[in-house]
Amino acid sequence: MASSSLHLSQAFLARAVYLNPEIRAASLSSTSSLSFPALKSSSSSKPPTSRRRTTPAIRATAVETLDKTTEASLVEKSVNTIRFLAIDAVEKANSGHPGLPMGCAPMGHILYDEVMRYNPKNPSWFNRDRFVLSAGHGCMLQYALLHLAGYDSVQEDDLKQFRQWGSKTPGHPENFETYGIEVTTGPLGQGIANGVGLALAEKHLAARFNKPDSEIVDHYTYVILGDGCQMEGISNEACSLAGHWGLGKLIAFYDDNHISIDGDTEIAFTENVDQRFEALGWHVIWVKNGNTGYDEIRAAIKEAKAVTDKPTLIKVTTTIGFGSPNKANSYSVHGAALGAKEVDATRQNLGWPYEPFHVPEDVKKHWSRHTPEGAALEAEWNAKFAEYEKKYKEEAAELKAIINRELPADWEKALPTYTPETPADATRNLSQQNLNALAKVLPGLIGGSADLASSNMTLLKSFGDFQKATPEERNVRFGVREHAMGAICNGIALHSPGFIPYCATFFVFTDYMRAAIRISALCEAGVIYVMTHDSIGLGEDGPTHQPIEHLASFRAMPNVLMLRPADGNETAGSYRVAVLNQKRPSILALSRQKLPNLPGTSIEGVEKGGYTISDNSSGNKPDVILIGTGSELEIAAAAADDLRKEGKTVRVVSFVSWELFDDQSDEYKESVLPASVTARVSIEAGSTFGWHKIVGSKGKTIGIDRFGASAPAGKIYKEYGITKEAVISAAKEVS
Amino acid sequence: MASSSLHLSQAFLARAVYLNPEIRAASLSSTSSLSFPALKSSSSSKPPTSRRRTTPAIRATAVETLDKTTEASLVEKSVNTIRFLAIDAVEKANSGHPGLPMGCAPMGHILYDEVMRYNPKNPSWFNRDRFVLSAGHGCMLQYALLHLAGYDSVQEDDLKQFRQWGSKTPGHPENFETYGIEVTTGPLGQGIANGVGLALAEKHLAARFNKPDSEIVDHYTYVILGDGCQMEGISNEACSLAGHWGLGKLIAFYDDNHISIDGDTEIAFTENVDQRFEALGWHVIWVKNGNTGYDEIRAAIKEAKAVTDKPTLIKVTTTIGFGSPNKANSYSVHGAALGAKEVDATRQNLGWPYEPFHVPEDVKKHWSRHTPEGAALEAEWNAKFAEYEKKYKEEAAELKAIINRELPADWEKALPTYTPETPADATRNLSQQNLNALAKVLPGLIGGSADLASSNMTLLKSFGDFQKATPEERNVRFGVREHAMGAICNGIALHSPGFIPYCATFFVFTDYMRAAIRISALCEAGVIYVMTHDSIGLGEDGPTHQPIEHLASFRAMPNVLMLRPADGNETAGSYRVAVLNQKRPSILALSRQKLPNLPGTSIEGVEKGGYTISDNSSGNKPDVILIGTGSELEIAAAAADDLRKEGKTVRVVSFVSWELFDDQSDEYKESVLPASVTARVSIEAGSTFGWHKIVGSKGKTIGIDRFGASAPAGKIYKEYGITKEAVISAAKEVS
């Protein structure tokens, strides 16, 4: 704490200056290049007067007087190139967010041109520094930087196609569209939490694989986040963990521009961010002039790197839309094109004589060195790795498996199997057997729970806790921070393809982390969500803890594998599916209560999504088909037994994953659910929403379309009619 | 800040003591009644030794030597009554959380017996102090307090029925089950955010209605929150707003017991909470001995009340499971019954000779005064209100309307209506017309947006901003804090029945606030969720911002009204439904893009959920039924026009709310969707999940079952096949 106290007290002082208009007015005259956003009453739309004072100074340094020895002017020119690429792309699209790129261009330039280690021709080089634009709406900043740095993914034509159908430059950064983008951001706060995940991954791998004579894992994670990210709860959760874990190689730039969509942040955001980050265990530095204070930014990064036991927040005070004479420092420049007139005025103001999208030759030339330098960095690392491999064969193999996602040939043999004779058990316990078996064969399996490890049954018994002092371990303790947990796992998954992160809470609390799960699905992060206590079957905790609509809500979400295994074999099958689907997150809904191992279930069956576990009919024409999932498959099976005794032919289908069933051939689907058999009954202790697609217009659905209740589980099942009797009765009605 | 600096520096010092085992060991000898949880390594399950040292001192004051002049011993006895009611109820249920009630009984006692103003025989008396147990799992604390205080809702039998079917004492506090419970808690962090909403409501009403000679609105909001609540992002969001708004009558007790489910909080929660709250603009006090330091607790509350411009956090260091000789200060006492043996040992340890559920006579008698005192408090306030009413007739009428939810007789006339000639407009703009019209006639309408007011179109033009200095205003600026926004609105809604809170963001960001929306639905808070940018129709922002599965996910959620109006009349109808449904939250999905006003739409139609807007068939036998919602109803209508030109009889149905349609009679449903007409096509720019129930096995669904894309809206509609041509083609296939 002592190491940063000087900066903090400076920050307090300057904050006081900021908050006190009189001191501010007095101080402005002595800080010619620093623009303080003026306090505005929310009813006033008058632009602050302080802004214009700063621009002449800027113009003076931005005129075209490039001298190759004058490095500073080239920097300025490069920075303005970034600004105008953003301005021009947004203008052409007539859509987008120019304000952030214009304000953050200096830090962006320093990061990509002076600080970060990367190879533009191989964006997936393992040991690259990671960069996350948590304020994803400012993506033109990142596209401009990737373009200058020589990434093939963002050519001039791509910039001209900003936000257009099929382009590599969508409206927010998308890792699955654009090489060089690490994670998918835009929903605020996700990016900083992804950054925590990336930094966790680095710290873990470094501790696990580095040797005294070889730091084979050694990179930084840089994040730019804005006021919006700061306000979101997820960022506080993630940053609390980053401080707790002491992620010293995480360096976050807080674009402190005092403007959000609704206007001055004074209307809703007056907390002391610096002090909060100190409280979270971060090192905090304030760069007061982020618009032109290049050396301040450089010094801050240097200082941040020197603090190795804490993450660093560099608060960079900037002017949103810097350079725009009439729109800078106002919300109007946040999320709309400047307009032709203001673009012209900005060109005038910053002394920019070029056509739209033009990169001056000297700037181009300056940046061109990153291609050979990046190649050299990677080659150097490759040589280092070759040395490492010679000395540490086993570790090198394991690290390579994580870097390249090489699953051991026989990893699946580790999955446990069960017979109907195996004693009944909760699928959450069976899940733990799987996790522990897989941890032995999958070097990239790492994860934990949001303070429910002993309920979710997620502890890996052969490993200790990932902590500040023991980052080589694999049990991650997320605390009660579901949202950050999901986003951190996204970061881990996208750090290296061989990572298989899992995380856990009660199924109902996916509501807390839904935004992160959606990003998993969108950004193709194969996170395994271990969600226990998956129905009213959890009993006495009552309706606040009992999921009802959650299965339906995830079945409706694109690219998610929603799995609800019924017993041991199906739990193992669900893990097999989850591990194999690198680009789809899997959600496992698991029971708190014991379930019997049913005849007919199998790992192979799970892979089909829906499959027959028992049938006494022939010719694919049962009298009735009973369809169940998870804990209710047992009920369907018991009902079938009774119906068969009465002479009916009954097929029982386990519908463990709708998405996997959807992926099957029409022929297979017909073999399980023949179109001619309309007598179908579904049973699931959750919303019936969606089930009519499966049971058809003539079928019956048994489920729960109201909130749960607080009572022992058996009582609730009975009162809610989730019973064998209800299935039998429905089967007789439809057949 | 100065007012709390003393406490803070004490806190820092003591935290240093806590973190430094040597200082701690030394200090323990001089603080006999203060139990510091020992630092445990995560692998060690050995209980800390400091615990036992504290218990003899406790026993000495807890023996049955009651002297009526010895108030302290009666307090101790009352506190132990609370502890044992919790212990006994959890034991009988063999389920529940005894640890928190045992640790928090002292603060609970002081609040309900000495501090709070309430009338147990009228739990809905308007001017009562509000109490929220944010750490809802400790609900036996609250049930015990309600029982002692004389609330009819929690009798001895109710305590014996803890967590049983149909009881008034469910597993977590539920306002809709138990009078005297203000809000529904359990999902962590919700309660503190509800508390911010309750305190906001009080501050707003006080500023609006109090007069120099009459403080007619004047109550406190008390919250108990635990480590779990503190870790959740929602609590940081809500507390940042509470500090920003200066909610001086919000007093939160942080049960600082250093234990969460996974063990010592050291494994995941080492931030400096005091400092964080200071940064958020709170006054912070630390009660070091929450177990027996009654006077410290009292002094803290007194100090908190004296600080009127800031909310106060009283950090109360307690021992979870205090009094249990073998389980106190460990996670084992958090969420499971103590077990018969340990219950006996705890009775021994605390000197408690009574049978389970017994309330000693002197304790009973002591608490009995709250019934007459509560009645007197209410009578006094009623007399004050009568005086107020005489002097301030208009204000009194308005306040009464908020207290009793009296809607003006002709409020609905304020709703705007539209004709097909009215120019096309986005439903988000039409929503703003409705909000502004309603604000004039509904005194309880208050709300705002999560930093998207200018996109969500939610500003009330005749009001200013609710801010620290202007709390009488009605535009609430939530900042980018969706989750807290929802939970704060729940608090406002439950403060007084006449409040009609609304809140807004982009529809996709309901993912950030889903847990709060679910609580709205469960706890019957009629919040209006104004959710704009409701589909791919938002265009260039791309898939991170385009909802797909969100309509389906809310249709599956119990007790939610999911409304997707198609034009002006349907938007007005949606607001009519939203206002009238006091006990169901309404979610309005609204377009960013312009939509025409369609012939046939109506406010009355919306109330049916699904209704025919045009039909050229007779005898309830159209060739085909086209069903659309929101922005796609226009496409269905256009397709119908073309099909009719080809000689088909076509019915077009607007399906604006599935839930409202479900509520209609079978006869009505048959009149709209006759069973005999199986030729049905649905169109909606969202997931098709669930639509098969409406269109049947032979119908067709047109929708989007993948993520969106970044491009102009028209282009995405075309590429995704959400077109008139697709509807016509599907209609021909099925009819």
PDB file of C-alpha atoms in Angstrom, chain B residues 579-693:
ATOM      1  CA  VAL B 579     -50.124   0.033 -14.673  1.00  0.00           C
ATOM      2  CA  LEU B 580     -53.128  -2.133 -13.853  1.00  0.00           C
ATOM      3  CA  ASN B 581     -51.041  -5.173 -12.951  1.00  0.00           C
ATOM      4  CA  GLN B 582     -49.727  -4.073  -9.608  1.00  0.00           C
ATOM      5  CA  LYS B 583     -48.502  -7.529  -8.709  1.00  0.00           C
ATOM      6  CA  ARG B 584     -46.831  -8.545 -11.945  1.00  0.00           C
ATOM      7  CA  PRO B 585     -43.822  -6.863 -13.451  1.00  0.00           C
ATOM      8  CA  SER B 586     -44.283  -5.911 -17.085  1.00  0.00           C
ATOM      9  CA  ILE B 587     -41.496  -5.968 -19.623  1.00  0.00           C
ATOM     10  CA  LEU B 588     -42.089  -3.823 -22.692  1.00  0.00           C
ATOM     11  CA  ALA B 589     -39.914  -4.801 -25.649  1.00  0.00           C
ATOM     12  CA  LEU B 590     -39.712  -1.720 -27.836  1.00  0.00           C
ATOM     13  CA  SER B 591     -38.204  -0.992 -31.217  1.00  0.00           C
ATOM     14  CA  ARG B 592     -35.387   1.324 -32.093  1.00  0.00           C
ATOM     15  CA  GLN B 593     -36.704   1.551 -35.665  1.00  0.00           C
ATOM     16  CA  LYS B 594     -39.839   3.268 -36.929  1.00  0.00           C
ATOM     17  CA  LEU B 595     -43.012   1.231 -37.254  1.00  0.00           C
ATOM     18  CA  PRO B 596     -46.264   2.181 -38.980  1.00  0.00           C
ATOM     19  CA  ASN B 597     -49.522   2.448 -37.053  1.00  0.00           C
ATOM     20  CA  LEU B 598     -51.471  -0.565 -38.254  1.00  0.00           C
ATOM     21  CA  PRO B 599     -55.195  -0.770 -38.924  1.00  0.00           C
ATOM     22  CA  GLY B 600     -56.922  -2.945 -36.340  1.00  0.00           C
ATOM     23  CA  THR B 601     -54.591  -2.564 -33.398  1.00  0.00           C
ATOM     24  CA  SER B 602     -56.104  -1.374 -30.131  1.00  0.00           C
ATOM     25  CA  ILE B 603     -55.583  -0.869 -26.437  1.00  0.00           C
ATOM     26  CA  GLU B 604     -58.395  -3.349 -25.779  1.00  0.00           C
ATOM     27  CA  GLY B 605     -56.765  -5.900 -28.012  1.00  0.00           C
ATOM     28  CA  VAL B 606     -53.550  -5.780 -26.028  1.00  0.00           C
ATOM     29  CA  GLU B 607     -55.466  -6.673 -22.896  1.00  0.00           C
ATOM     30  CA  LYS B 608     -56.397  -9.975 -24.497  1.00  0.00           C
ATOM     31  CA  GLY B 609     -52.767 -10.750 -25.215  1.00  0.00           C
ATOM     32  CA  GLY B 610     -53.550 -12.082 -28.699  1.00  0.00           C
ATOM     33  CA  TYR B 611     -56.224 -10.719 -31.014  1.00  0.00           C
ATOM     34  CA  THR B 612     -57.199 -10.451 -34.631  1.00  0.00           C
ATOM     35  CA  ILE B 613     -56.182  -7.235 -36.328  1.00  0.00           C
ATOM     36  CA  SER B 614     -57.516  -8.144 -39.766  1.00  0.00           C
ATOM     37  CA  ASP B 615     -59.385 -11.018 -41.365  1.00  0.00           C
ATOM     38  CA  ASN B 616     -61.109 -11.565 -44.701  1.00  0.00           C
ATOM     39  CA  SER B 617     -62.494 -14.998 -43.808  1.00  0.00           C
ATOM     40  CA  SER B 618     -65.896 -15.947 -42.466  1.00  0.00           C
ATOM     41  CA  GLY B 619     -67.126 -18.675 -40.124  1.00  0.00           C
ATOM     42  CA  ASN B 620     -63.904 -18.662 -38.125  1.00  0.00           C
ATOM     43  CA  LYS B 621     -62.197 -20.653 -40.893  1.00  0.00           C
ATOM     44  CA  PRO B 622     -59.438 -18.664 -42.557  1.00  0.00           C
ATOM     45  CA  ASP B 623     -57.167 -20.491 -44.966  1.00  0.00           C
ATOM     46  CA  VAL B 624     -54.214 -19.438 -42.903  1.00  0.00           C
ATOM     47  CA  ILE B 625     -53.484 -17.499 -39.743  1.00  0.00           C
ATOM     48  CA  LEU B 626     -50.430 -15.230 -39.660  1.00  0.00           C
ATOM     49  CA  ILE B 627     -49.203 -14.396 -36.186  1.00  0.00           C
ATOM     50  CA  GLY B 628     -46.731 -11.661 -35.437  1.00  0.00           C
ATOM     51  CA  THR B 629     -45.515  -9.489 -32.592  1.00  0.00           C
ATOM     52  CA  GLY B 630     -43.977  -6.046 -32.371  1.00  0.00           C
ATOM     53  CA  SER B 631     -42.022  -4.924 -35.390  1.00  0.00           C
ATOM     54  CA  GLU B 632     -42.921  -8.086 -37.325  1.00  0.00           C
ATOM     55  CA  LEU B 633     -46.677  -7.560 -37.137  1.00  0.00           C
ATOM     56  CA  GLU B 634     -46.234  -5.101 -39.989  1.00  0.00           C
ATOM     57  CA  ILE B 635     -44.606  -7.845 -42.066  1.00  0.00           C
ATOM     58  CA  ALA B 636     -47.442 -10.263 -41.299  1.00  0.00           C
ATOM     59  CA  ALA B 637     -50.001  -7.626 -42.315  1.00  0.00           C
ATOM     60  CA  ALA B 638     -48.172  -6.919 -45.578  1.00  0.00           C
ATOM     61  CA  ALA B 639     -47.949 -10.639 -46.363  1.00  0.00           C
ATOM     62  CA  ALA B 640     -51.687 -10.976 -45.687  1.00  0.00           C
ATOM     63  CA  ASP B 641     -52.439  -8.203 -48.155  1.00  0.00           C
ATOM     64  CA  ASP B 642     -50.539 -10.031 -50.871  1.00  0.00           C
ATOM     65  CA  LEU B 643     -52.056 -13.416 -50.055  1.00  0.00           C
ATOM     66  CA  ARG B 644     -55.543 -11.957 -50.066  1.00  0.00           C
ATOM     67  CA  LYS B 645     -54.896 -10.524 -53.520  1.00  0.00           C
ATOM     68  CA  GLU B 646     -54.221 -14.100 -54.563  1.00  0.00           C
ATOM     69  CA  GLY B 647     -57.638 -15.114 -53.235  1.00  0.00           C
ATOM     70  CA  LYS B 648     -56.665 -16.555 -49.856  1.00  0.00           C
ATOM     71  CA  THR B 649     -58.613 -15.873 -46.704  1.00  0.00           C
ATOM     72  CA  VAL B 650     -56.103 -14.745 -44.147  1.00  0.00           C
ATOM     73  CA  ARG B 651     -56.348 -13.773 -40.508  1.00  0.00           C
ATOM     74  CA  VAL B 652     -53.629 -11.656 -38.966  1.00  0.00           C
ATOM     75  CA  VAL B 653     -53.193 -12.033 -35.226  1.00  0.00           C
ATOM     76  CA  SER B 654     -51.143  -9.790 -33.000  1.00  0.00           C
ATOM     77  CA  PHE B 655     -49.654 -11.864 -30.216  1.00  0.00           C
ATOM     78  CA  VAL B 656     -48.454  -9.034 -28.035  1.00  0.00           C
ATOM     79  CA  SER B 657     -48.468 -10.949 -24.743  1.00  0.00           C
ATOM     80  CA  TRP B 658     -48.583 -14.727 -24.426  1.00  0.00           C
ATOM     81  CA  GLU B 659     -49.374 -14.561 -20.726  1.00  0.00           C
ATOM     82  CA  LEU B 660     -52.443 -12.380 -21.215  1.00  0.00           C
ATOM     83  CA  PHE B 661     -53.686 -14.665 -23.972  1.00  0.00           C
ATOM     84  CA  ASP B 662     -53.216 -17.645 -21.676  1.00  0.00           C
ATOM     85  CA  ASP B 663     -55.480 -15.947 -19.161  1.00  0.00           C
ATOM     86  CA  GLN B 664     -58.408 -15.737 -21.630  1.00  0.00           C
ATOM     87  CA  SER B 665     -61.352 -18.136 -21.814  1.00  0.00           C
ATOM     88  CA  ASP B 666     -61.175 -21.173 -24.048  1.00  0.00           C
ATOM     89  CA  GLU B 667     -63.976 -19.652 -26.065  1.00  0.00           C
ATOM     90  CA  TYR B 668     -62.025 -16.511 -26.730  1.00  0.00           C
ATOM     91  CA  LYS B 669     -58.905 -18.459 -27.599  1.00  0.00           C
ATOM     92  CA  GLU B 670     -60.873 -20.550 -30.063  1.00  0.00           C
ATOM     93  CA  SER B 671     -62.225 -17.361 -31.646  1.00  0.00           C
ATOM     94  CA  VAL B 672     -58.688 -16.215 -32.369  1.00  0.00           C
ATOM     95  CA  LEU B 673     -56.890 -19.499 -32.986  1.00  0.00           C
ATOM     96  CA  PRO B 674     -59.530 -22.065 -33.933  1.00  0.00           C
ATOM     97  CA  ALA B 675     -58.321 -25.617 -33.357  1.00  0.00           C
ATOM     98  CA  SER B 676     -59.493 -26.608 -36.816  1.00  0.00           C
ATOM     99  CA  VAL B 677     -57.166 -24.157 -38.524  1.00  0.00           C
ATOM    100  CA  THR B 678     -53.739 -25.770 -38.362  1.00  0.00           C
ATOM    101  CA  ALA B 679     -52.328 -23.605 -41.179  1.00  0.00           C
ATOM    102  CA  ARG B 680     -50.468 -21.082 -39.059  1.00  0.00           C
ATOM    103  CA  VAL B 681     -47.310 -19.078 -39.546  1.00  0.00           C
ATOM    104  CA  SER B 682     -45.564 -17.066 -36.855  1.00  0.00           C
ATOM    105  CA  ILE B 683     -43.054 -14.335 -37.462  1.00  0.00           C
ATOM    106  CA  GLU B 684     -40.893 -12.702 -34.824  1.00  0.00           C
ATOM    107  CA  ALA B 685     -37.326 -11.386 -34.999  1.00  0.00           C
ATOM    108  CA  GLY B 686     -36.214 -13.584 -32.136  1.00  0.00           C
ATOM    109  CA  SER B 687     -35.832 -17.224 -31.158  1.00  0.00           C
ATOM    110  CA  THR B 688     -38.548 -19.534 -32.422  1.00  0.00           C
ATOM    111  CA  PHE B 689     -38.279 -21.382 -29.138  1.00  0.00           C
ATOM    112  CA  GLY B 690     -41.765 -21.830 -27.705  1.00  0.00           C
ATOM    113  CA  TRP B 691     -43.681 -20.833 -30.838  1.00  0.00           C
ATOM    114  CA  HIS B 692     -44.620 -24.418 -31.681  1.00  0.00           C
ATOM    115  CA  LYS B 693     -47.205 -24.287 -28.926  1.00  0.00           C
TER     116      LYS B 693
END
